[in-house]
Amino acid sequence: MRRPGGRSARVRAAVLAATVDVLLEGGLDALSIGDIARRAGVHESSVYRRWGTRFNLALEAVLDRTRTEVPVPDTGALRTDLAALLQGTAAFVRTPLGELLLRLALRADMAEYEGARERFWDHRFAAGSAVLTRAEERGELRPGLDHRLVFEALMGPLHMRLLLTREPLDETFLDGVVELVLAGIAPHD
């Protein structure tokens, strides 16, 4: 039986931290279960038993870090929730791990990575949907909107600038994106 905060939690934290370190040092191609186990001070079989593959391990490490660095905001208002979500994402993608994720997102040469990429984005869409569901319950959002599409509309301009135009992600830009999205999703009076 696993005890929260016990050895299992310490092993998980050590393995995930070692995984992020390896990802930052050498990218996904350098990820080795054996190396991670040594760095974390655990047996290799423990890592395989819990995560199975290096892609599952990398995914959990990245999701764990994004949960911490880009938490799901709950400010009580749609405008400030969207602004916090967009600003948090913009700050995260400027970190070494965020930059690595952008580079990995562009790779098309890793078939085994596709499942991990899909699970990562499903998690991020669920986070965005939680914000939108609360807003819908407060009457700040037109009912029946496709939450995934709204989240894509919010995040799309950010990725356009990061990957294509390389223009700055300043406050004026981020605020403008939030206002544009709000204009399209607010209830009709």
Coordinates of N, CA and C in Angstrom, one line a residue:
M1 N 0.8 -1.2 0.0 CA 0.0 0.0 0.0 C 0.9 1.3 0.0
R2 N 0.6 2.2 -0.9 CA 1.4 3.4 -1.0 C 0.8 4.4 0.1
R3 N 1.8 5.1 0.7 CA 1.4 6.1 1.7 C 1.7 7.5 1.2
P4 N 0.7 8.4 1.1 CA 1.0 9.7 0.7 C 2.1 10.3 1.5
G5 N 3.1 10.9 0.9 CA 4.2 11.5 1.6 C 5.2 10.6 2.1
G6 N 5.0 9.3 1.9 CA 6.0 8.3 2.3 C 7.1 8.1 1.3
R7 N 7.7 6.9 1.4 CA 8.8 6.5 0.5 C 8.4 6.6 -1.0
S8 N 7.1 6.2 -1.3 CA 6.7 6.2 -2.7 C 6.7 7.6 -3.2
A9 N 6.2 8.6 -2.4 CA 6.2 10.0 -2.8 C 7.6 10.5 -3.0
R10 N 8.5 10.1 -2.1 CA 9.9 10.6 -2.3 C 10.5 10.0 -3.5
V11 N 10.3 8.7 -3.8 CA 10.8 8.1 -5.0 C 10.3 8.8 -6.2
R12 N 9.0 9.0 -6.3 CA 8.3 9.7 -7.4 C 8.9 11.0 -7.6
A13 N 9.1 11.8 -6.6 CA 9.6 13.2 -6.7 C 11.1 13.1 -7.2
A14 N 11.9 12.2 -6.7 CA 13.3 12.1 -7.1 C 13.4 11.7 -8.6
V15 N 12.6 10.7 -9.0 CA 12.6 10.2 -10.4 C 12.1 11.3 -11.3
L16 N 11.1 12.0 -11.0 CA 10.6 13.1 -11.9 C 11.6 14.3 -11.9
A17 N 12.2 14.6 -10.8 CA 13.2 15.7 -10.9 C 14.4 15.3 -11.7
A18 N 14.8 14.0 -11.6 CA 16.0 13.5 -12.4 C 15.6 13.5 -13.9
T19 N 14.3 13.2 -14.2 CA 13.9 13.1 -15.5 C 13.9 14.5 -16.2
V20 N 13.4 15.5 -15.4 CA 13.5 16.9 -15.9 C 14.9 17.3 -16.2
D21 N 15.8 17.0 -15.2 CA 17.2 17.3 -15.4 C 17.8 16.8 -16.7
V22 N 17.5 15.5 -16.9 CA 18.0 14.8 -18.1 C 17.4 15.4 -19.4
L23 N 16.1 15.7 -19.3 CA 15.5 16.4 -20.5 C 16.1 17.7 -20.8
L24 N 16.4 18.5 -19.8 CA 17.0 19.8 -20.0 C 18.4 19.7 -20.4
E25 N 19.2 18.7 -20.0 CA 20.6 18.5 -20.4 C 20.7 18.0 -21.8
G26 N 19.9 17.0 -22.2 CA 20.1 16.4 -23.5 C 18.9 16.2 -24.3
G27 N 17.7 16.6 -23.9 CA 16.5 16.4 -24.6 C 16.0 15.0 -24.5
L28 N 14.9 14.7 -25.2 CA 14.3 13.4 -25.1 C 15.2 12.3 -25.6
D29 N 16.0 12.6 -26.6 CA 16.9 11.6 -27.2 C 17.9 11.0 -26.1
A30 N 18.2 11.9 -25.1 CA 19.2 11.5 -24.1 C 18.5 10.8 -22.9
L31 N 17.2 10.7 -22.9 CA 16.5 10.1 -21.8 C 16.7 8.6 -21.7
S32 N 17.3 8.1 -20.6 CA 17.6 6.7 -20.4 C 17.0 6.4 -19.0
I33 N 16.3 5.3 -18.9 CA 15.7 4.9 -17.6 C 16.8 4.6 -16.7
G34 N 17.9 3.9 -17.2 CA 19.0 3.6 -16.3 C 19.7 4.8 -15.7
D35 N 19.9 5.9 -16.5 CA 20.5 7.1 -16.1 C 19.6 7.8 -15.0
I36 N 18.3 7.8 -15.3 CA 17.4 8.5 -14.4 C 17.4 7.7 -13.1
A37 N 17.3 6.4 -13.1 CA 17.3 5.6 -11.9 C 18.6 5.9 -11.0
R38 N 19.7 5.9 -11.7 CA 21.0 6.2 -11.0 C 20.9 7.6 -10.3
R39 N 20.5 8.6 -11.1 CA 20.4 10.0 -10.6 C 19.4 10.1 -9.4
A40 N 18.3 9.3 -9.5 CA 17.3 9.4 -8.5 C 17.6 8.5 -7.3
G41 N 18.6 7.7 -7.4 CA 19.0 6.8 -6.3 C 18.0 5.6 -6.1
V42 N 17.4 5.2 -7.2 CA 16.5 4.1 -7.1 C 16.9 3.0 -8.1
H43 N 16.3 1.8 -7.9 CA 16.6 0.7 -8.8 C 15.8 0.9 -10.1
E44 N 16.5 0.6 -11.2 CA 15.9 0.7 -12.5 C 14.5 0.0 -12.7
S45 N 14.4 -1.1 -12.0 CA 13.1 -1.9 -12.1 C 12.0 -1.1 -11.5
S46 N 12.3 -0.3 -10.5 CA 11.3 0.5 -9.9 C 10.7 1.5 -10.9
V47 N 11.6 2.1 -11.7 CA 11.2 3.1 -12.7 C 10.3 2.4 -13.7
Y48 N 10.8 1.3 -14.2 CA 10.1 0.5 -15.3 C 8.7 0.1 -14.7
R49 N 8.7 -0.4 -13.5 CA 7.4 -0.9 -12.9 C 6.4 0.2 -12.8
R50 N 6.8 1.4 -12.5 CA 5.9 2.5 -12.3 C 5.5 3.2 -13.6
W51 N 6.5 3.4 -14.5 CA 6.2 4.2 -15.7 C 6.3 3.4 -17.0
G52 N 6.9 2.3 -17.0 CA 6.9 1.4 -18.2 C 7.9 1.8 -19.3
T53 N 7.7 3.1 -19.8 CA 8.6 3.5 -20.9 C 9.1 4.9 -20.6
R54 N 10.2 5.3 -21.3 CA 10.7 6.6 -21.1 C 9.8 7.7 -21.6
F55 N 8.9 7.4 -22.5 CA 7.9 8.4 -23.0 C 6.9 8.7 -21.9
N56 N 6.4 7.6 -21.2 CA 5.5 7.8 -20.1 C 6.1 8.5 -19.0
L57 N 7.4 8.2 -18.7 CA 8.1 8.9 -17.6 C 8.3 10.4 -18.0
A58 N 8.7 10.7 -19.2 CA 8.9 12.1 -19.6 C 7.6 12.8 -19.6
L59 N 6.5 12.2 -20.0 CA 5.2 12.8 -20.0 C 4.8 13.2 -18.5
E60 N 5.0 12.2 -17.6 CA 4.6 12.5 -16.2 C 5.4 13.6 -15.6
A61 N 6.7 13.6 -15.9 CA 7.6 14.6 -15.4 C 7.2 16.0 -15.9
V62 N 6.9 16.1 -17.2 CA 6.5 17.4 -17.8 C 5.2 17.8 -17.2
L63 N 4.2 16.9 -17.2 CA 2.9 17.3 -16.6 C 3.0 17.7 -15.2
D64 N 3.8 17.0 -14.4 CA 4.0 17.4 -13.0 C 4.6 18.8 -12.9
R65 N 5.5 19.1 -13.7 CA 6.2 20.4 -13.7 C 5.2 21.5 -14.2
T66 N 4.4 21.2 -15.2 CA 3.4 22.2 -15.7 C 2.3 22.4 -14.7
R67 N 1.9 21.4 -14.0 CA 0.9 21.6 -12.9 C 1.4 22.6 -11.9
T68 N 2.7 22.5 -11.6 CA 3.3 23.4 -10.6 C 3.5 24.8 -11.2
E69 N 4.0 24.9 -12.4 CA 4.4 26.2 -13.0 C 3.3 26.9 -13.7
V70 N 2.3 26.2 -14.2 CA 1.1 26.8 -14.9 C -0.1 26.2 -14.2
P71 N -0.4 26.6 -13.0 CA -1.6 26.0 -12.3 C -2.9 26.5 -13.0
V72 N -4.0 25.8 -12.7 CA -5.3 26.2 -13.3 C -5.8 27.3 -12.4
P73 N -5.9 28.5 -13.0 CA -6.4 29.7 -12.2 C -7.8 29.6 -11.8
D74 N -8.1 30.1 -10.6 CA -9.5 30.2 -10.2 C -9.6 31.6 -9.4
T75 N -9.7 32.7 -10.2 CA -9.7 34.0 -9.6 C -11.2 34.5 -9.3
G76 N -12.1 33.7 -9.8 CA -13.5 34.1 -9.6 C -14.1 34.9 -10.8
A77 N -13.3 35.1 -11.8 CA -13.8 35.9 -13.0 C -13.1 35.4 -14.2
L78 N -13.9 35.2 -15.3 CA -13.4 34.7 -16.5 C -12.2 35.5 -17.1
R79 N -12.3 36.8 -17.1 CA -11.3 37.7 -17.7 C -9.9 37.4 -17.0
T80 N -10.0 37.4 -15.6 CA -8.7 37.3 -14.9 C -8.2 35.8 -15.0
D81 N -9.1 34.9 -15.0 CA -8.7 33.5 -15.2 C -8.0 33.3 -16.5
L82 N -8.6 33.8 -17.6 CA -8.0 33.7 -18.9 C -6.6 34.4 -19.0
A83 N -6.6 35.6 -18.4 CA -5.3 36.3 -18.4 C -4.3 35.5 -17.6
A84 N -4.6 35.0 -16.4 CA -3.6 34.2 -15.6 C -3.2 33.0 -16.4
L85 N -4.1 32.3 -17.1 CA -3.8 31.1 -17.8 C -2.8 31.4 -19.0
L86 N -3.1 32.5 -19.7 CA -2.3 32.9 -20.8 C -0.9 33.4 -20.3
Q87 N -0.9 34.2 -19.3 CA 0.4 34.8 -18.8 C 1.2 33.7 -18.2
G88 N 0.6 32.7 -17.5 CA 1.3 31.6 -16.9 C 1.9 30.7 -18.0
T89 N 1.2 30.5 -19.1 CA 1.7 29.7 -20.2 C 2.9 30.5 -20.9
A90 N 2.7 31.7 -21.1 CA 3.7 32.6 -21.7 C 5.0 32.5 -20.9
A91 N 4.9 32.6 -19.6 CA 6.0 32.6 -18.7 C 6.7 31.2 -18.8
F92 N 5.9 30.2 -18.8 CA 6.4 28.8 -18.8 C 7.2 28.5 -20.1
V93 N 6.6 28.9 -21.2 CA 7.3 28.6 -22.5 C 8.6 29.3 -22.6
R94 N 8.9 30.3 -21.8 CA 10.2 31.0 -21.8 C 11.2 30.3 -20.9
T95 N 10.8 29.3 -20.2 CA 11.7 28.5 -19.3 C 12.4 27.5 -20.2
P96 N 13.6 27.0 -19.7 CA 14.2 25.9 -20.5 C 13.3 24.7 -20.8
L97 N 12.5 24.3 -19.8 CA 11.6 23.2 -20.0 C 10.6 23.5 -21.1
G98 N 10.0 24.7 -21.0 CA 9.0 25.2 -21.9 C 9.6 25.3 -23.3
E99 N 10.8 25.7 -23.5 CA 11.5 25.8 -24.8 C 11.7 24.4 -25.3
L100 N 12.1 23.5 -24.5 CA 12.3 22.1 -24.9 C 10.9 21.5 -25.4
L101 N 9.9 21.8 -24.7 CA 8.6 21.3 -25.1 C 8.2 21.8 -26.5
L102 N 8.5 23.1 -26.7 CA 8.2 23.6 -28.1 C 9.0 22.9 -29.1
R103 N 10.3 22.7 -28.9 CA 11.1 22.0 -29.8 C 10.6 20.5 -30.1
L104 N 10.2 19.9 -29.0 CA 9.6 18.5 -29.1 C 8.3 18.5 -29.9
A105 N 7.5 19.5 -29.7 CA 6.2 19.6 -30.4 C 6.4 19.7 -31.9
L106 N 7.5 20.2 -32.3 CA 7.8 20.3 -33.8 C 8.3 19.1 -34.4
R107 N 8.8 18.1 -33.6 CA 9.4 16.9 -34.2 C 8.3 16.0 -34.7
A108 N 8.6 15.5 -35.9 CA 7.6 14.6 -36.5 C 8.3 13.2 -36.7
D109 N 9.5 13.0 -36.2 CA 10.3 11.8 -36.5 C 10.2 10.8 -35.4
M110 N 9.2 11.0 -34.4 CA 9.1 10.1 -33.3 C 7.7 9.6 -33.1
A111 N 7.4 8.4 -33.8 CA 6.1 7.9 -33.8 C 5.6 7.6 -32.3
E112 N 6.6 7.1 -31.5 CA 6.2 6.7 -30.1 C 5.9 7.9 -29.3
Y113 N 6.3 9.1 -29.7 CA 6.1 10.3 -29.0 C 4.6 10.8 -29.2
E114 N 4.0 10.4 -30.2 CA 2.7 11.0 -30.6 C 1.7 10.7 -29.5
G115 N 1.7 9.5 -28.9 CA 0.7 9.3 -27.8 C 1.0 10.1 -26.6
A116 N 2.3 10.4 -26.3 CA 2.6 11.2 -25.1 C 2.2 12.7 -25.4
R117 N 2.4 13.1 -26.6 CA 2.0 14.5 -27.0 C 0.5 14.7 -26.9
E118 N -0.2 13.7 -27.3 CA -1.7 13.7 -27.3 C -2.2 13.8 -25.8
R119 N -1.6 12.9 -25.0 CA -1.9 12.9 -23.5 C -1.6 14.3 -22.9
F120 N -0.4 14.9 -23.2 CA -0.1 16.2 -22.7 C -1.1 17.2 -23.0
W121 N -1.5 17.3 -24.3 CA -2.5 18.3 -24.7 C -3.8 18.0 -24.2
D122 N -4.2 16.8 -24.0 CA -5.5 16.4 -23.4 C -5.5 17.0 -22.0
H123 N -4.4 16.9 -21.3 CA -4.3 17.4 -19.9 C -4.4 18.9 -19.9
R124 N -3.7 19.6 -20.8 CA -3.8 21.0 -20.9 C -5.2 21.5 -21.3
F125 N -5.8 20.8 -22.2 CA -7.2 21.2 -22.6 C -8.2 21.0 -21.5
A126 N -8.0 20.0 -20.7 CA -8.8 19.8 -19.5 C -8.6 20.9 -18.5
A127 N -7.4 21.4 -18.3 CA -7.2 22.5 -17.4 C -7.9 23.7 -17.9
G128 N -7.8 24.0 -19.2 CA -8.5 25.2 -19.8 C -10.0 25.0 -19.7
S129 N -10.5 23.8 -19.9 CA -11.9 23.5 -19.8 C -12.5 23.7 -18.4
A130 N -11.7 23.4 -17.4 CA -12.1 23.7 -16.0 C -12.4 25.2 -15.8
V131 N -11.5 26.0 -16.3 CA -11.7 27.5 -16.2 C -13.0 27.9 -16.9
L132 N -13.2 27.3 -18.1 CA -14.4 27.7 -18.9 C -15.7 27.1 -18.3
T133 N -15.6 25.9 -17.7 CA -16.8 25.4 -17.0 C -17.2 26.2 -15.8
R134 N -16.3 26.7 -15.0 CA -16.6 27.6 -13.9 C -17.2 28.9 -14.4
A135 N -16.7 29.4 -15.5 CA -17.2 30.7 -16.1 C -18.6 30.5 -16.6
E136 N -18.9 29.3 -17.2 CA -20.2 29.0 -17.7 C -21.2 28.9 -16.5
E137 N -20.8 28.3 -15.4 CA -21.6 28.2 -14.3 C -21.9 29.6 -13.7
R138 N -21.0 30.5 -13.8 CA -21.2 31.9 -13.3 C -22.0 32.8 -14.3
G139 N -22.3 32.2 -15.5 CA -23.0 33.0 -16.5 C -22.1 33.9 -17.3
E140 N -20.8 33.7 -17.3 CA -19.9 34.6 -18.0 C -19.5 34.1 -19.4
L141 N -20.1 33.0 -19.8 CA -19.7 32.3 -21.0 C -21.0 31.8 -21.7
R142 N -21.1 32.0 -23.0 CA -22.2 31.5 -23.7 C -22.3 30.0 -23.5
P143 N -23.4 29.5 -23.2 CA -23.5 28.0 -23.1 C -23.3 27.3 -24.4
G144 N -22.8 26.1 -24.4 CA -22.7 25.3 -25.6 C -21.4 25.5 -26.4
L145 N -20.5 26.4 -25.9 CA -19.3 26.6 -26.7 C -18.4 25.4 -26.6
D146 N -17.6 25.2 -27.6 CA -16.6 24.1 -27.6 C -15.4 24.6 -26.8
H147 N -15.2 24.0 -25.7 CA -14.2 24.5 -24.8 C -12.8 24.3 -25.4
R148 N -12.6 23.2 -26.1 CA -11.3 23.0 -26.7 C -11.0 24.1 -27.8
L149 N -12.0 24.5 -28.5 CA -11.8 25.5 -29.5 C -11.5 26.9 -28.9
V150 N -12.2 27.1 -27.8 CA -11.9 28.4 -27.0 C -10.5 28.4 -26.5
F151 N -10.0 27.3 -26.0 CA -8.7 27.2 -25.5 C -7.7 27.3 -26.6
E152 N -8.0 26.7 -27.7 CA -7.1 26.9 -28.9 C -7.0 28.3 -29.4
A153 N -8.2 29.0 -29.3 CA -8.2 30.4 -29.8 C -7.4 31.3 -28.8
L154 N -7.4 30.9 -27.5 CA -6.6 31.6 -26.5 C -5.1 31.4 -26.7
M155 N -4.7 30.1 -26.9 CA -3.3 29.8 -26.9 C -2.7 29.9 -28.3
G156 N -3.5 29.9 -29.4 CA -3.0 29.9 -30.7 C -2.1 31.1 -31.0
P157 N -2.6 32.3 -30.7 CA -1.7 33.5 -31.0 C -0.4 33.5 -30.3
L158 N -0.4 32.9 -29.1 CA 0.9 32.8 -28.3 C 1.9 31.9 -29.1
H159 N 1.4 30.8 -29.5 CA 2.3 29.8 -30.3 C 2.6 30.4 -31.7
M160 N 1.7 31.2 -32.3 CA 2.0 31.8 -33.5 C 3.3 32.7 -33.4
R161 N 3.3 33.5 -32.3 CA 4.4 34.4 -32.1 C 5.7 33.6 -31.7
L162 N 5.5 32.6 -30.9 CA 6.7 31.8 -30.4 C 7.3 31.0 -31.6
L163 N 6.5 30.4 -32.4 CA 7.0 29.5 -33.5 C 7.2 30.2 -34.8
L164 N 6.4 31.2 -35.2 CA 6.5 31.7 -36.5 C 7.0 33.1 -36.6
T165 N 6.3 34.1 -36.0 CA 6.7 35.5 -36.1 C 7.8 35.9 -35.2
R166 N 7.9 35.3 -34.1 CA 8.9 35.6 -33.0 C 8.8 37.0 -32.5
E167 N 7.6 37.5 -32.6 CA 7.4 38.9 -32.0 C 7.3 38.7 -30.5
P168 N 7.4 39.8 -29.8 CA 7.4 39.7 -28.3 C 6.0 39.3 -27.7
L169 N 6.1 38.7 -26.6 CA 4.9 38.3 -25.8 C 4.8 39.2 -24.7
D170 N 4.5 40.5 -25.0 CA 4.4 41.5 -23.9 C 3.0 41.6 -23.4
E171 N 2.8 42.4 -22.3 CA 1.5 42.5 -21.7 C 0.4 43.0 -22.6
T172 N 0.8 44.0 -23.5 CA -0.2 44.5 -24.4 C -0.7 43.4 -25.4
F173 N 0.2 42.6 -25.8 CA -0.2 41.5 -26.7 C -1.1 40.5 -26.0
L174 N -0.7 40.0 -24.8 CA -1.4 39.0 -24.0 C -2.8 39.6 -23.6
D175 N -2.9 40.8 -23.2 CA -4.2 41.4 -22.8 C -5.1 41.5 -24.1
G176 N -4.5 41.8 -25.2 CA -5.3 41.9 -26.5 C -5.9 40.6 -26.8
V177 N -5.1 39.5 -26.7 CA -5.6 38.2 -27.0 C -6.8 37.8 -26.1
V178 N -6.6 38.1 -24.8 CA -7.7 37.8 -23.8 C -9.0 38.6 -24.2
E179 N -8.8 39.9 -24.5 CA -10.0 40.7 -24.9 C -10.7 40.2 -26.2
L180 N -9.8 39.8 -27.1 CA -10.4 39.2 -28.4 C -11.2 38.0 -28.1
V181 N -10.6 37.1 -27.3 CA -11.3 35.8 -27.0 C -12.6 36.1 -26.2
L182 N -12.5 37.0 -25.3 CA -13.7 37.3 -24.5 C -14.8 37.9 -25.4
A183 N -14.5 38.7 -26.3 CA -15.5 39.3 -27.2 C -16.2 38.2 -28.0
G184 N -15.6 37.1 -28.2 CA -16.2 36.0 -29.0 C -16.9 35.0 -28.2
I185 N -16.7 35.0 -26.9 CA -17.3 33.9 -26.0 C -18.3 34.4 -25.0
A186 N -18.3 35.8 -24.8 CA -19.2 36.3 -23.8 C -20.7 36.1 -24.2
P187 N -21.5 36.0 -23.2 CA -23.0 35.9 -23.5 C -23.5 37.1 -24.2
H188 N -24.5 36.8 -25.1 CA -25.1 37.9 -25.9 C -26.1 38.6 -25.0
D189 N -26.1 39.9 -25.0 CA -27.1 40.6 -24.1 C -28.4 40.7 -24.8

